[in-house]
PDB file of C-alpha atoms and ligand atoms in Angstrom:
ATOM      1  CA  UNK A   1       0.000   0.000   0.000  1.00  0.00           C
ATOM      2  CA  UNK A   2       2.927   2.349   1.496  1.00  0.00           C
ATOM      3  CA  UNK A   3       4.936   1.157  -2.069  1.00  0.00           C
ATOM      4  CA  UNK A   4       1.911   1.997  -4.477  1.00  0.00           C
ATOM      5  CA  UNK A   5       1.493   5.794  -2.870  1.00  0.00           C
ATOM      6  CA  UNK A   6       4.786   6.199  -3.290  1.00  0.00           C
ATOM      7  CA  UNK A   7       5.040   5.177  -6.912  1.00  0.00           C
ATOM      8  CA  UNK A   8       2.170   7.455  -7.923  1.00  0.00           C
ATOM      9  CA  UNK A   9       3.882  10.333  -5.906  1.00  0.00           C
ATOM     10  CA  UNK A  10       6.658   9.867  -8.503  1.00  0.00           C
ATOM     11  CA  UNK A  11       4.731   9.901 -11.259  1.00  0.00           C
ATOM     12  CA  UNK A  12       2.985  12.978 -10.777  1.00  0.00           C
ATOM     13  CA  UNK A  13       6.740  14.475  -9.441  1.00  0.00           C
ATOM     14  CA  UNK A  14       8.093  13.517 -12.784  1.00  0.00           C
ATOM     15  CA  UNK A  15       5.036  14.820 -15.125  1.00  0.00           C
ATOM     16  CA  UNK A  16       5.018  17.837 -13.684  1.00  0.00           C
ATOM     17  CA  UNK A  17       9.037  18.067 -14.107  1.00  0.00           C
ATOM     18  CA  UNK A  18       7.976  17.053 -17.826  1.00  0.00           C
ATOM     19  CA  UNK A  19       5.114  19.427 -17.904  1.00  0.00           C
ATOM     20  CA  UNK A  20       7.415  22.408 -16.469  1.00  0.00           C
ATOM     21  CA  UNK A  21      10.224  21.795 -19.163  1.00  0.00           C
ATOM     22  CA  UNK A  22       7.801  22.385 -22.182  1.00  0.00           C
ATOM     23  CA  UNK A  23       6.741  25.866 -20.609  1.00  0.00           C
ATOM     24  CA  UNK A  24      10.808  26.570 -19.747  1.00  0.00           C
ATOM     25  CA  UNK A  25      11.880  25.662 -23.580  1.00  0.00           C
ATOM     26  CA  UNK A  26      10.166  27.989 -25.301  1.00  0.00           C
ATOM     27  CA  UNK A  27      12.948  29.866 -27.415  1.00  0.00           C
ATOM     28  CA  UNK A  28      12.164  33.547 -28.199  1.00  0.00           C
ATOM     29  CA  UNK A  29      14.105  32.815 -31.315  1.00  0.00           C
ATOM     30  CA  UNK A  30      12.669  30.456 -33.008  1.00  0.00           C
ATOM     31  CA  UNK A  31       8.938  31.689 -32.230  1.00  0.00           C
ATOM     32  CA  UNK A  32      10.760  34.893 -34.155  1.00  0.00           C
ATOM     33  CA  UNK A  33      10.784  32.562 -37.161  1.00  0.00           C
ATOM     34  CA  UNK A  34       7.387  30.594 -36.461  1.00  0.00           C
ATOM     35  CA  UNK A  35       5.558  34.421 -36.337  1.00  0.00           C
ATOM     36  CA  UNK A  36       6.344  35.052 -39.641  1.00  0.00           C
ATOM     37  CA  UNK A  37       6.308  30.936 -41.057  1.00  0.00           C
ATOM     38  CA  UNK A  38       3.087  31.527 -39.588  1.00  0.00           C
ATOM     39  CA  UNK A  39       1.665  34.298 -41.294  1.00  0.00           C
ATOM     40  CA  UNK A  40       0.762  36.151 -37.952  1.00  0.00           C
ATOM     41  CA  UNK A  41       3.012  38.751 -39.063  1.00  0.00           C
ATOM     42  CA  UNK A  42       0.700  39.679 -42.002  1.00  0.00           C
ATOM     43  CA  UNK A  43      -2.012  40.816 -39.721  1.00  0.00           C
ATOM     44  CA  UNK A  44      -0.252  41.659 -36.424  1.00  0.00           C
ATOM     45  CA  UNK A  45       3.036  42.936 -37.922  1.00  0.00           C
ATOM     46  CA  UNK A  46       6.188  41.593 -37.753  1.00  0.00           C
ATOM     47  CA  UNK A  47       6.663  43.113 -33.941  1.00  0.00           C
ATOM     48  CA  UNK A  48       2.792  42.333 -33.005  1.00  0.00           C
ATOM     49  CA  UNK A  49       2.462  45.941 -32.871  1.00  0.00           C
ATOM     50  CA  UNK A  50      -1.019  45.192 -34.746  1.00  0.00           C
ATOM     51  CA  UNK A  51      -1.656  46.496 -38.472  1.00  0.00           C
ATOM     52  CA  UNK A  52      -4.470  47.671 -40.360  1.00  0.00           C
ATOM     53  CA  UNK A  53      -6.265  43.684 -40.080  1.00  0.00           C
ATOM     54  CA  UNK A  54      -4.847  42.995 -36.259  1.00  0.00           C
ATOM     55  CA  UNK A  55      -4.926  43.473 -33.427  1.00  0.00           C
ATOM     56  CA  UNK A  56      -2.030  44.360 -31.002  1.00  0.00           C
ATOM     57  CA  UNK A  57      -0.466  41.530 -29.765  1.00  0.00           C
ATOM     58  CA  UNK A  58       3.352  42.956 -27.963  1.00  0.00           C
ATOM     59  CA  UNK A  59       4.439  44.343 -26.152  1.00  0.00           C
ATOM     60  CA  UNK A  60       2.598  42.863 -22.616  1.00  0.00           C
ATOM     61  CA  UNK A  61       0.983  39.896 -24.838  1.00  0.00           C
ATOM     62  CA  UNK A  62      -2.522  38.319 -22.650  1.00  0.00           C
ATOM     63  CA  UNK A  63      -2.169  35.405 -20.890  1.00  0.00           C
ATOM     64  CA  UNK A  64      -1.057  32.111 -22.595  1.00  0.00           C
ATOM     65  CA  UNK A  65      -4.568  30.446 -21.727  1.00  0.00           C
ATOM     66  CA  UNK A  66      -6.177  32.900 -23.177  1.00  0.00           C
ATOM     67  CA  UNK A  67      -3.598  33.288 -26.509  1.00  0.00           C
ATOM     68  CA  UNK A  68      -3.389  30.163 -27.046  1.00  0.00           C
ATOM     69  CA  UNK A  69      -7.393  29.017 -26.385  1.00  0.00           C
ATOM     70  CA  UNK A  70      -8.026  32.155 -28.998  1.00  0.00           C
ATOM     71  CA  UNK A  71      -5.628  30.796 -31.673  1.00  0.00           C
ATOM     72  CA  UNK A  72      -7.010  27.330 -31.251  1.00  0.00           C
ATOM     73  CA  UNK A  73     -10.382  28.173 -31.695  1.00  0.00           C
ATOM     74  CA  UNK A  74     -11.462  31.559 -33.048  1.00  0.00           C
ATOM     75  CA  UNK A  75     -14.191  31.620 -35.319  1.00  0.00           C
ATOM     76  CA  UNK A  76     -14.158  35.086 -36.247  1.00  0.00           C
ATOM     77  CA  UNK A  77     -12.063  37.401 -38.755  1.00  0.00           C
ATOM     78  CA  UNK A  78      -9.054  35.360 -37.566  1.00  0.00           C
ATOM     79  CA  UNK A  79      -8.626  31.925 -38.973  1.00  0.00           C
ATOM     80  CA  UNK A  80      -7.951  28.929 -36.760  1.00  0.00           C
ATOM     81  CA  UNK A  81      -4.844  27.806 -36.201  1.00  0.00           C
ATOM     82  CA  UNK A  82      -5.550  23.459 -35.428  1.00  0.00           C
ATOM     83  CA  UNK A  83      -2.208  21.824 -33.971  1.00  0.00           C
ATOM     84  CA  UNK A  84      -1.582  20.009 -36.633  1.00  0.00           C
ATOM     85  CA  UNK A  85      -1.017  23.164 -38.725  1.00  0.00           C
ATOM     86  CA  UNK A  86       0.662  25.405 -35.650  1.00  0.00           C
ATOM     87  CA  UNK A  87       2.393  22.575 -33.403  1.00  0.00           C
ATOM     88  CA  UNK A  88       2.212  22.805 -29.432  1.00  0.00           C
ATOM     89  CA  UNK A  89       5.876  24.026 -29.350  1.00  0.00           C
ATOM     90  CA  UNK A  90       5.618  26.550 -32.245  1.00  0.00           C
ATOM     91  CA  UNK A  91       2.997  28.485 -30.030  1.00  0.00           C
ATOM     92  CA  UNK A  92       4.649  28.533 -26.814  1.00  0.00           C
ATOM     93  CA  UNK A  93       7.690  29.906 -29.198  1.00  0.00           C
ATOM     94  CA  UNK A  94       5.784  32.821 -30.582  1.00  0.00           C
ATOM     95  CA  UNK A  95       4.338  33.178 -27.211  1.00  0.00           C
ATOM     96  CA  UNK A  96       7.720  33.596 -25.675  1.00  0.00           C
ATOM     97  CA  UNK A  97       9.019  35.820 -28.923  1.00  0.00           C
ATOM     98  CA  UNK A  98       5.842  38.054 -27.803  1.00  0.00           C
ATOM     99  CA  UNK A  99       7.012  38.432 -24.440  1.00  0.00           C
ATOM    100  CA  UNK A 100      10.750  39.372 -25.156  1.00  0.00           C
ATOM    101  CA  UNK A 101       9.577  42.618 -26.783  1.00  0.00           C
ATOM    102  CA  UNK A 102      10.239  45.461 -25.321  1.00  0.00           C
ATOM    103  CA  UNK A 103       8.121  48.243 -24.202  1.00  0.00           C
ATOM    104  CA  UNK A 104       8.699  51.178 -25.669  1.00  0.00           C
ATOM    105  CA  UNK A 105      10.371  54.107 -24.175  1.00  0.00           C
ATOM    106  CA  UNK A 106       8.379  56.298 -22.220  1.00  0.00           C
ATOM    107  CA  UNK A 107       8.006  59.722 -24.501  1.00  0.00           C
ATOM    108  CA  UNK A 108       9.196  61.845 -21.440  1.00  0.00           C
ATOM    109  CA  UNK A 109      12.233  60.578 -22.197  1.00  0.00           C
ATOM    110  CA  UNK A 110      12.466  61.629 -25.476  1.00  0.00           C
ATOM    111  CA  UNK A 111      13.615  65.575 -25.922  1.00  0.00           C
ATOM    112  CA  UNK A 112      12.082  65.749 -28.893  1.00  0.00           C
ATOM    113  CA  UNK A 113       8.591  65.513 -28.323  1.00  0.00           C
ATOM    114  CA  UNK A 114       8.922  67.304 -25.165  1.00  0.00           C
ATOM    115  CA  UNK A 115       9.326  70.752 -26.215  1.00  0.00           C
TER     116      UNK A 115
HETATM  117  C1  HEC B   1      -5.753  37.045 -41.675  1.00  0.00           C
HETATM  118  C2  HEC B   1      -5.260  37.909 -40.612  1.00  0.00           C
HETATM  119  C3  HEC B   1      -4.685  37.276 -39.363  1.00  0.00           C
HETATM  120  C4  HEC B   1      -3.672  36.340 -39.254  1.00  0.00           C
HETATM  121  C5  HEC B   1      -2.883  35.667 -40.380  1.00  0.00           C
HETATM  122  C6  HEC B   1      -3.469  36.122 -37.833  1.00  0.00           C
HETATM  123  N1  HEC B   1      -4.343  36.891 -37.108  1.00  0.00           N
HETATM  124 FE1  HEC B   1      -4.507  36.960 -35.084  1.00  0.00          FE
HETATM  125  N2  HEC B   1      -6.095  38.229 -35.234  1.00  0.00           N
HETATM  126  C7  HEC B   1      -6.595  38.752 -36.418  1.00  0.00           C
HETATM  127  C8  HEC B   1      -7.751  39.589 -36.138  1.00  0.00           C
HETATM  128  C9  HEC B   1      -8.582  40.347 -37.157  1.00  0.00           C
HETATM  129  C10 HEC B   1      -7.925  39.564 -34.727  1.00  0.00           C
HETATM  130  C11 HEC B   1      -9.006  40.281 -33.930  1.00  0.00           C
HETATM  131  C12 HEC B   1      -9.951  39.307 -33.311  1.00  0.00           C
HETATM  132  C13 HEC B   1     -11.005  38.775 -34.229  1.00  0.00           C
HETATM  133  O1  HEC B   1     -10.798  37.751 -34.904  1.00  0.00           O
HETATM  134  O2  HEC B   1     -12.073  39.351 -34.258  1.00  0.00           O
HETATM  135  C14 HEC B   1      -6.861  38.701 -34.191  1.00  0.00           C
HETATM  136  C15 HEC B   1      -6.682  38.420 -32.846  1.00  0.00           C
HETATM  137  C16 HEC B   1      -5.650  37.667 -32.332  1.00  0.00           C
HETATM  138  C17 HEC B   1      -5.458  37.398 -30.925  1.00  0.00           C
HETATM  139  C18 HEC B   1      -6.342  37.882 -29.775  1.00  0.00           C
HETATM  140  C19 HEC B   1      -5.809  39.201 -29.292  1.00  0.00           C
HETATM  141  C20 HEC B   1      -6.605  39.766 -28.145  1.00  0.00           C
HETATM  142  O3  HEC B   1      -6.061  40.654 -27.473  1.00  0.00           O
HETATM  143  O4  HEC B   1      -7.751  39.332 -27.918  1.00  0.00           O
HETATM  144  C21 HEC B   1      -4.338  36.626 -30.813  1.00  0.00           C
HETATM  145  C22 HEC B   1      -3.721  36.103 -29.519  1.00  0.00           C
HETATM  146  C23 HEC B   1      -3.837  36.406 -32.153  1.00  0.00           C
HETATM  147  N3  HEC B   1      -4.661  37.047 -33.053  1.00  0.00           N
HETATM  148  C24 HEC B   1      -2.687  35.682 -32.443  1.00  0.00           C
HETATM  149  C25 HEC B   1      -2.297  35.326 -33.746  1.00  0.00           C
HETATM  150  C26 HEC B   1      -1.190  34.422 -34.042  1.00  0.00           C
HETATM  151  C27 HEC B   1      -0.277  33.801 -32.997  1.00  0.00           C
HETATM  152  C28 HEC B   1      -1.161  34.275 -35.400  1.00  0.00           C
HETATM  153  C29 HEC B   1      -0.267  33.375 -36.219  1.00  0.00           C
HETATM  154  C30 HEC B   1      -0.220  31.989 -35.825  1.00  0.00           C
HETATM  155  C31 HEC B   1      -2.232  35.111 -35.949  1.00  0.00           C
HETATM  156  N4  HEC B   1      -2.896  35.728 -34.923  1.00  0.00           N
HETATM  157  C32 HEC B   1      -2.523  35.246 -37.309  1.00  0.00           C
HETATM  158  C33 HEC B   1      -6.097  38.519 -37.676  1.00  0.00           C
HETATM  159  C34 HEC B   1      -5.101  37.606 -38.007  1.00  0.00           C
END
């Protein structure tokens, strides 16, 4: 009895050790290259700064439940991207390429426009 608790107490250490690592190996990079493999950069630009067809989607992206549920199953202007067209991986890349852009300085900063 004392054995089998301890098995399944493994288990769940080691999925969510496995279920951790996907999160942790998202590359900034390579979502870089999935954005625009992708398309997204046709709509959203290539900085997801949003264009004339999307919306914003950097800097500060939404939560990735809420990204990646939308990109999964929008039924609106955007089309749907299924997994087997955008993998798992590929969105948690351009999720984490999202994130790594900056903000923008804050125009007090800048001399020029504060004259
Ligand atoms: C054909 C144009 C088009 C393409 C290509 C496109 N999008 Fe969109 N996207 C939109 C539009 C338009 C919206 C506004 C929501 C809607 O559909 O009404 C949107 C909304 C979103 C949103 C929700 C933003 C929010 O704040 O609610 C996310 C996230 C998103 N897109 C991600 C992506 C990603 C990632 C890709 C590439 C895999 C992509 N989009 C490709 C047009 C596009």
């Amino acid at each position: 009895m004392r054995c089998v608790r301890v098995v399944r107490l493994a288990a769940l250490a080691a999925g969510l050790v496995l279920g951790c690592g996907g999160a942790f190996a998202a590359s900034a990079e390579k979502g870089k290259t999935a954005f625009v493999q992708h398309g997204c950069w046709q709509c959203h630009g290539f900085r997801g700064q949003g264009g004339v067809a999307g919306l914003k989607l950097a800097p500060d992206p939404i939560a990735f439940e809420t990204f990646s549920a939308f990109v999964r199953g929008t039924n609106r202007f955007m089309p749907p991207y299924q997994e087997a067209i955008l993998s798992a991986d590929d969105l948690a890349d351009i999720y984490a390429y999202l994130q790594s852009i900056p903000k923008p300085a804050d125009y007090k900063s800048i001399p020029l426009l504060n004259q």
